[in-house]
Coordinates of C-alpha atoms in Angstrom, one line a residue:
M1 CA 59.9 36.3 93.1
D2 CA 61.0 38.9 90.6
Q3 CA 58.3 40.5 88.5
P4 CA 58.6 39.9 84.7
I5 CA 60.1 42.8 82.8
Q6 CA 57.5 44.7 80.7
P7 CA 59.1 45.3 77.3
I8 CA 59.2 48.9 76.1
V9 CA 57.3 49.5 72.8
D10 CA 58.1 51.6 69.8
A11 CA 55.9 54.2 68.1
L12 CA 53.9 51.4 66.4
S13 CA 53.4 49.5 69.6
R14 CA 56.0 46.8 68.8
P15 CA 57.8 45.5 71.9
L16 CA 61.6 45.0 72.1
K17 CA 62.2 41.3 72.7
D18 CA 65.1 40.2 70.4
L19 CA 68.6 41.4 70.0
R20 CA 70.9 40.3 67.1
I21 CA 74.5 40.8 67.8
S22 CA 77.2 40.9 65.1
V23 CA 80.5 40.0 66.6
T24 CA 82.6 40.5 63.4
D25 CA 82.3 42.1 60.0
R26 CA 84.6 39.5 58.5
C27 CA 83.6 36.3 56.7
N28 CA 85.4 33.5 54.9
F29 CA 82.7 33.3 52.3
R30 CA 81.8 35.8 49.6
C31 CA 78.2 35.1 49.0
T32 CA 76.8 37.0 46.1
Y33 CA 73.8 38.3 48.0
C34 CA 75.7 39.4 51.0
M35 CA 79.5 40.1 50.5
P36 CA 80.2 39.9 46.7
K37 CA 83.9 39.4 46.1
E38 CA 83.9 42.3 43.5
I39 CA 83.3 44.6 46.5
F40 CA 84.7 42.7 49.4
G41 CA 88.0 41.7 47.8
S42 CA 91.5 41.4 49.1
N43 CA 91.9 45.2 49.4
Y44 CA 88.7 45.7 51.3
S45 CA 89.2 47.5 54.7
F46 CA 87.5 45.6 57.5
L47 CA 87.2 47.0 61.0
P48 CA 90.4 47.1 63.0
H49 CA 90.4 45.3 66.3
E50 CA 90.1 48.4 68.5
K51 CA 86.9 49.5 66.8
I52 CA 85.1 46.2 67.5
L53 CA 83.1 45.8 70.7
T54 CA 84.8 43.6 73.4
F55 CA 83.0 40.7 75.0
E56 CA 82.7 42.7 78.2
E57 CA 81.1 45.6 76.3
I58 CA 78.7 43.3 74.6
E59 CA 77.8 41.6 77.9
R60 CA 77.1 45.0 79.4
L61 CA 74.9 46.0 76.6
V62 CA 73.0 42.7 76.8
R63 CA 72.3 43.3 80.5
I64 CA 71.0 46.7 79.7
F65 CA 68.9 45.5 76.8
S66 CA 67.5 42.8 79.0
Q67 CA 66.1 45.5 81.3
L68 CA 64.2 46.9 78.3
G69 CA 62.5 43.5 77.6
V70 CA 65.0 41.6 75.4
E71 CA 64.8 37.9 76.1
K72 CA 66.4 36.3 73.0
I73 CA 69.9 36.8 71.6
R74 CA 71.1 35.7 68.2
I75 CA 74.9 35.8 67.6
T76 CA 75.8 36.7 63.9
G77 CA 78.5 38.2 61.8
G78 CA 80.0 38.2 59.2
E79 CA 80.9 34.7 60.2
P80 CA 80.7 34.6 64.0
L81 CA 82.9 31.5 64.4
L82 CA 85.8 33.7 63.1
R83 CA 85.7 35.6 66.4
K84 CA 88.2 34.0 68.7
D85 CA 86.9 32.4 72.0
L86 CA 83.3 33.1 71.0
E87 CA 82.3 30.6 73.7
E88 CA 83.4 33.0 76.4
L89 CA 80.9 35.6 75.1
I90 CA 78.1 33.0 75.0
H91 CA 78.8 32.0 78.6
K92 CA 78.7 35.6 79.7
I93 CA 75.3 36.1 78.0
A94 CA 74.0 32.9 79.4
L95 CA 74.5 34.2 82.9
V96 CA 72.1 37.1 82.4
D97 CA 69.0 35.9 84.3
T98 CA 66.3 37.2 81.9
I99 CA 67.9 35.9 78.7
R100 CA 66.0 32.7 77.9
D101 CA 67.4 31.9 74.5
I102 CA 70.7 32.2 72.7
A103 CA 71.1 31.2 69.1
L104 CA 73.8 31.5 66.5
T105 CA 73.8 31.8 62.7
T106 CA 76.9 30.3 60.9
N107 CA 78.0 29.0 57.5
A108 CA 79.3 25.9 59.5
S109 CA 82.6 26.0 57.7
M110 CA 84.4 25.9 61.0
L111 CA 81.9 23.9 63.0
T112 CA 83.7 20.8 64.2
L113 CA 82.2 18.4 66.8
Q114 CA 84.6 19.9 69.4
R115 CA 83.5 23.4 68.6
A116 CA 79.8 22.5 68.7
Q117 CA 80.2 20.9 72.0
R118 CA 82.0 23.9 73.5
L119 CA 79.3 26.2 72.2
Q120 CA 76.6 24.1 73.8
E121 CA 78.4 23.8 77.1
A122 CA 78.7 27.6 77.1
G123 CA 75.0 28.0 76.9
L124 CA 74.1 28.1 73.2
K125 CA 70.6 26.8 72.7
R126 CA 70.1 26.8 68.9
L127 CA 72.0 26.8 65.7
T128 CA 71.1 28.1 62.2
V129 CA 73.3 27.1 59.2
S130 CA 73.3 28.8 55.9
L131 CA 73.3 26.5 52.9
D132 CA 71.9 27.4 49.5
S133 CA 72.2 24.2 47.5
L134 CA 73.4 20.6 47.7
Q135 CA 75.1 20.9 44.4
D136 CA 78.7 21.9 44.6
N137 CA 78.7 23.9 41.4
I138 CA 75.7 26.0 42.5
F139 CA 76.7 26.4 46.1
G140 CA 80.4 27.1 45.2
S141 CA 79.3 29.8 42.8
M142 CA 76.9 31.4 45.4
N143 CA 79.4 31.3 48.3
G144 CA 82.0 32.9 46.1
V145 CA 84.9 30.8 47.3
R146 CA 84.0 27.4 46.0
F147 CA 83.5 26.0 49.5
P148 CA 82.2 22.4 49.2
V149 CA 78.8 21.3 50.3
Q150 CA 80.0 18.3 52.1
R151 CA 82.0 20.3 54.6
V152 CA 78.8 22.3 55.5
L153 CA 76.9 19.0 55.9
Q154 CA 79.7 17.7 58.2
G155 CA 79.2 20.8 60.3
I156 CA 75.5 20.2 60.6
Q157 CA 76.2 16.6 61.6
A158 CA 78.7 17.8 64.2
A159 CA 76.0 20.0 65.7
K160 CA 73.6 17.0 65.8
E161 CA 76.2 14.8 67.5
A162 CA 76.9 17.6 70.0
G163 CA 73.3 17.6 71.0
F164 CA 71.7 20.3 68.9
T165 CA 68.7 18.2 68.0
S166 CA 67.0 20.6 65.5
V167 CA 69.3 22.7 63.3
K168 CA 67.7 25.3 61.1
V169 CA 69.1 25.4 57.6
N170 CA 68.7 28.8 55.8
M171 CA 68.4 28.7 51.9
V172 CA 68.3 32.1 50.2
V173 CA 66.4 31.4 46.9
Q174 CA 67.4 33.3 43.8
K175 CA 65.7 32.9 40.4
G176 CA 68.0 31.3 37.9
K177 CA 70.7 30.5 40.4
N178 CA 69.4 27.9 42.9
D179 CA 65.6 27.8 42.5
N180 CA 66.0 24.4 40.7
A181 CA 67.6 23.1 43.9
I182 CA 64.5 23.6 46.2
I183 CA 63.1 20.1 45.8
E184 CA 66.5 18.4 46.4
M185 CA 67.1 20.5 49.5
A186 CA 63.6 19.7 50.9
E187 CA 64.0 16.0 50.2
Y188 CA 67.4 15.9 51.9
F189 CA 66.3 17.5 55.1
R190 CA 62.9 15.8 55.4
G191 CA 62.8 13.4 58.2
T192 CA 66.1 14.6 59.7
G193 CA 64.7 16.7 62.5
H194 CA 66.3 19.7 60.9
V195 CA 64.1 22.6 59.5
L196 CA 64.8 23.9 56.1
R197 CA 63.9 27.6 55.9
L198 CA 63.5 29.1 52.4
I199 CA 64.2 32.8 52.3
E200 CA 63.1 35.3 49.6
Y201 CA 66.0 37.1 48.2
M202 CA 66.1 40.5 49.9
D203 CA 67.4 43.9 49.0
V204 CA 69.7 44.2 52.0
G205 CA 72.6 46.5 51.6
T206 CA 73.6 48.2 48.4
T207 CA 76.3 46.0 46.8
N208 CA 74.4 42.8 45.8
G209 CA 72.7 44.2 42.7
W210 CA 69.3 43.2 43.9
S211 CA 66.4 43.1 41.5
L212 CA 62.8 42.1 42.1
Q213 CA 63.1 39.9 39.0
D214 CA 65.5 37.7 40.9
V215 CA 63.0 37.0 43.7
V216 CA 61.3 33.6 43.9
S217 CA 58.1 34.2 45.9
A218 CA 57.2 32.2 48.9
N219 CA 54.0 31.1 47.2
E220 CA 56.0 29.7 44.3
I221 CA 58.3 27.9 46.7
L222 CA 55.3 26.5 48.7
L223 CA 53.6 25.3 45.5
K224 CA 56.7 23.6 44.3
I225 CA 57.3 21.7 47.5
S226 CA 53.6 20.9 48.3
S227 CA 53.0 19.5 44.8
R228 CA 55.6 16.8 45.8
W229 CA 54.8 16.4 49.5
P230 CA 51.5 17.9 50.8
L231 CA 51.9 20.5 53.5
E232 CA 49.7 22.2 56.1
P233 CA 50.3 25.5 57.9
I234 CA 51.4 25.5 61.6
P235 CA 50.1 28.3 63.8
A236 CA 52.7 30.8 64.8
R237 CA 54.3 30.5 68.2
S238 CA 54.2 34.3 68.6
P239 CA 53.3 37.4 66.6
N240 CA 57.1 38.1 66.4
D241 CA 57.9 34.9 64.4
V242 CA 59.8 35.6 61.2
A243 CA 59.1 32.3 59.4
K244 CA 55.8 31.0 58.3
R245 CA 55.8 27.4 59.2
Y246 CA 54.4 24.4 57.4
R247 CA 54.5 20.7 58.3
Y248 CA 54.5 17.7 56.0
L249 CA 51.3 15.7 56.2
D250 CA 53.2 12.5 56.2
G251 CA 54.9 13.5 59.5
E252 CA 58.4 14.0 58.1
G253 CA 59.0 17.4 59.7
E254 CA 58.5 21.0 58.7
I255 CA 59.7 23.9 56.6
G256 CA 59.7 27.6 57.1
L257 CA 59.2 30.4 54.6
I258 CA 60.6 33.9 55.2
T259 CA 58.6 36.3 53.1
S260 CA 60.1 39.7 53.6
V261 CA 59.5 40.8 50.0
T262 CA 56.0 39.4 49.1
N263 CA 54.4 39.3 52.5
P264 CA 56.3 41.6 54.9
F265 CA 56.1 41.0 58.7
C266 CA 57.2 44.5 59.9
H267 CA 54.1 44.8 62.0
G268 CA 55.4 42.1 64.4
C269 CA 59.1 43.0 64.3
S270 CA 60.6 43.0 67.8
R271 CA 64.3 42.9 66.8
A272 CA 67.1 45.4 67.4
R273 CA 70.5 44.8 65.9
L274 CA 73.9 45.6 67.4
S275 CA 76.8 45.8 64.9
S276 CA 80.3 44.7 65.8
D277 CA 81.5 48.4 65.8
G278 CA 78.8 49.3 68.4
K279 CA 75.9 50.7 66.5
V280 CA 72.3 49.9 67.2
Y281 CA 70.0 49.4 64.2
T282 CA 66.3 49.3 64.5
C283 CA 65.7 47.8 61.0
L284 CA 67.6 45.3 58.8
F285 CA 67.2 47.9 56.0
A286 CA 68.3 51.0 57.9
A287 CA 70.8 53.4 56.4
D288 CA 72.7 54.0 59.6
G289 CA 72.6 53.1 63.3
L290 CA 73.0 54.8 66.6
D291 CA 76.5 54.8 68.0
I292 CA 76.3 53.4 71.5
K293 CA 80.0 52.5 71.7
T294 CA 81.3 56.0 72.0
P295 CA 79.2 57.1 75.0
M296 CA 80.0 53.7 76.6
R297 CA 83.7 54.2 76.2
E298 CA 83.5 57.8 77.3
G299 CA 82.1 56.7 80.7
A300 CA 78.3 56.8 80.3
S301 CA 76.6 55.0 83.2
D302 CA 74.2 52.0 82.7
K303 CA 71.3 54.3 83.4
E304 CA 72.4 56.8 80.8
I305 CA 72.9 54.1 78.2
K306 CA 69.5 52.6 79.0
E307 CA 67.9 56.0 78.5
I308 CA 69.6 56.3 75.1
L309 CA 68.4 52.9 74.0
C310 CA 64.9 53.4 75.4
S311 CA 64.5 56.7 73.5
L312 CA 65.8 55.1 70.3
W313 CA 63.2 52.3 70.5
Q314 CA 60.3 54.4 71.6
H315 CA 60.8 56.7 68.5
R316 CA 61.2 53.7 66.1
R317 CA 58.8 53.7 63.1
D318 CA 60.7 51.5 60.7
R319 CA 58.6 49.3 58.4
Y320 CA 60.8 49.2 55.2
S321 CA 59.4 46.0 53.7
E322 CA 55.8 47.2 54.0
I323 CA 56.6 50.4 52.1
R324 CA 59.1 49.1 49.7
T325 CA 59.0 50.8 46.3
D326 CA 61.5 51.5 43.5
A327 CA 62.4 54.7 45.3
T328 CA 63.1 53.0 48.7
V329 CA 65.1 50.2 47.0
A330 CA 67.5 52.8 45.7
L331 CA 68.2 54.3 49.2
P332 CA 71.5 53.5 50.9
K333 CA 71.3 50.7 53.4
V334 CA 73.7 49.0 55.8
E335 CA 75.4 45.9 54.5
M336 CA 74.1 42.6 55.8
S337 CA 77.6 41.6 56.7
R338 CA 77.7 44.4 59.3
I339 CA 74.5 43.5 61.1
G340 CA 74.0 39.8 60.3
G341 CA 70.6 39.6 58.6

């Protein structure tokens, strides 16, 4: 019987266990907190096809990352369902013995029943859908293209019919934009088996005009929901968990709170991120990543690539959210559309 792989650890003793893979920098939404249309307009230059990692290159990197301790993969974008034949990549990753979980984050705009079935058959285990309001005027304003709520809800229903029993629904909460939609969202998803996750608005990238004044704290969100439906905390499954979990006392499910601004979780961060153009980032708020595509395309062996990745992680000291100040907020950071959040 094979011995379990011992994850490598960084300079702050954090293991490498999760890899988030962006398969495209393109998206059909223009969410104001991620890809504002004033920046990502019709003249914006997205990556040409030849600069994007192939499925074979991604599979190779997943196999190498798995030798360093990675067990969980999340497919992101941009909007990952824009990547043609994505199911082929998921199938390739599912064949890697030590990968025990494959998830995908999507805006669900292209998530039909047939597509959801193909994704599950390929080996996808979990789905997360982004939805910031149930009100078309609010959601349409935030997604930047007036995409209707009902079509996202249809995508969530398609996932359920395909067999994804518990879909996570991510809501980025911004003061004055959708904070008045919190109760409506909680009420809608209570009792459905789906988990609403409410995310503090973060200063990812440099184009979204982030301000601390626009952040609704997790404590405010928790108070708002628990004053309507009492909640109790759920113990974390592992120290690497991103969301703080709470369940309704009446048994109608749970919610998650992601507190990167007011209660950072850098100390337990076990995530590396691979961009669609082949850079490895060790923090969501990093200014730049390590180019792994070039040595790979120039003929580096698996052993050589493994040594590069191992050195990168072992020297990692990132803890941006724990040291966030006015000065760090002003630093250049990679756009979330490049590394998928």
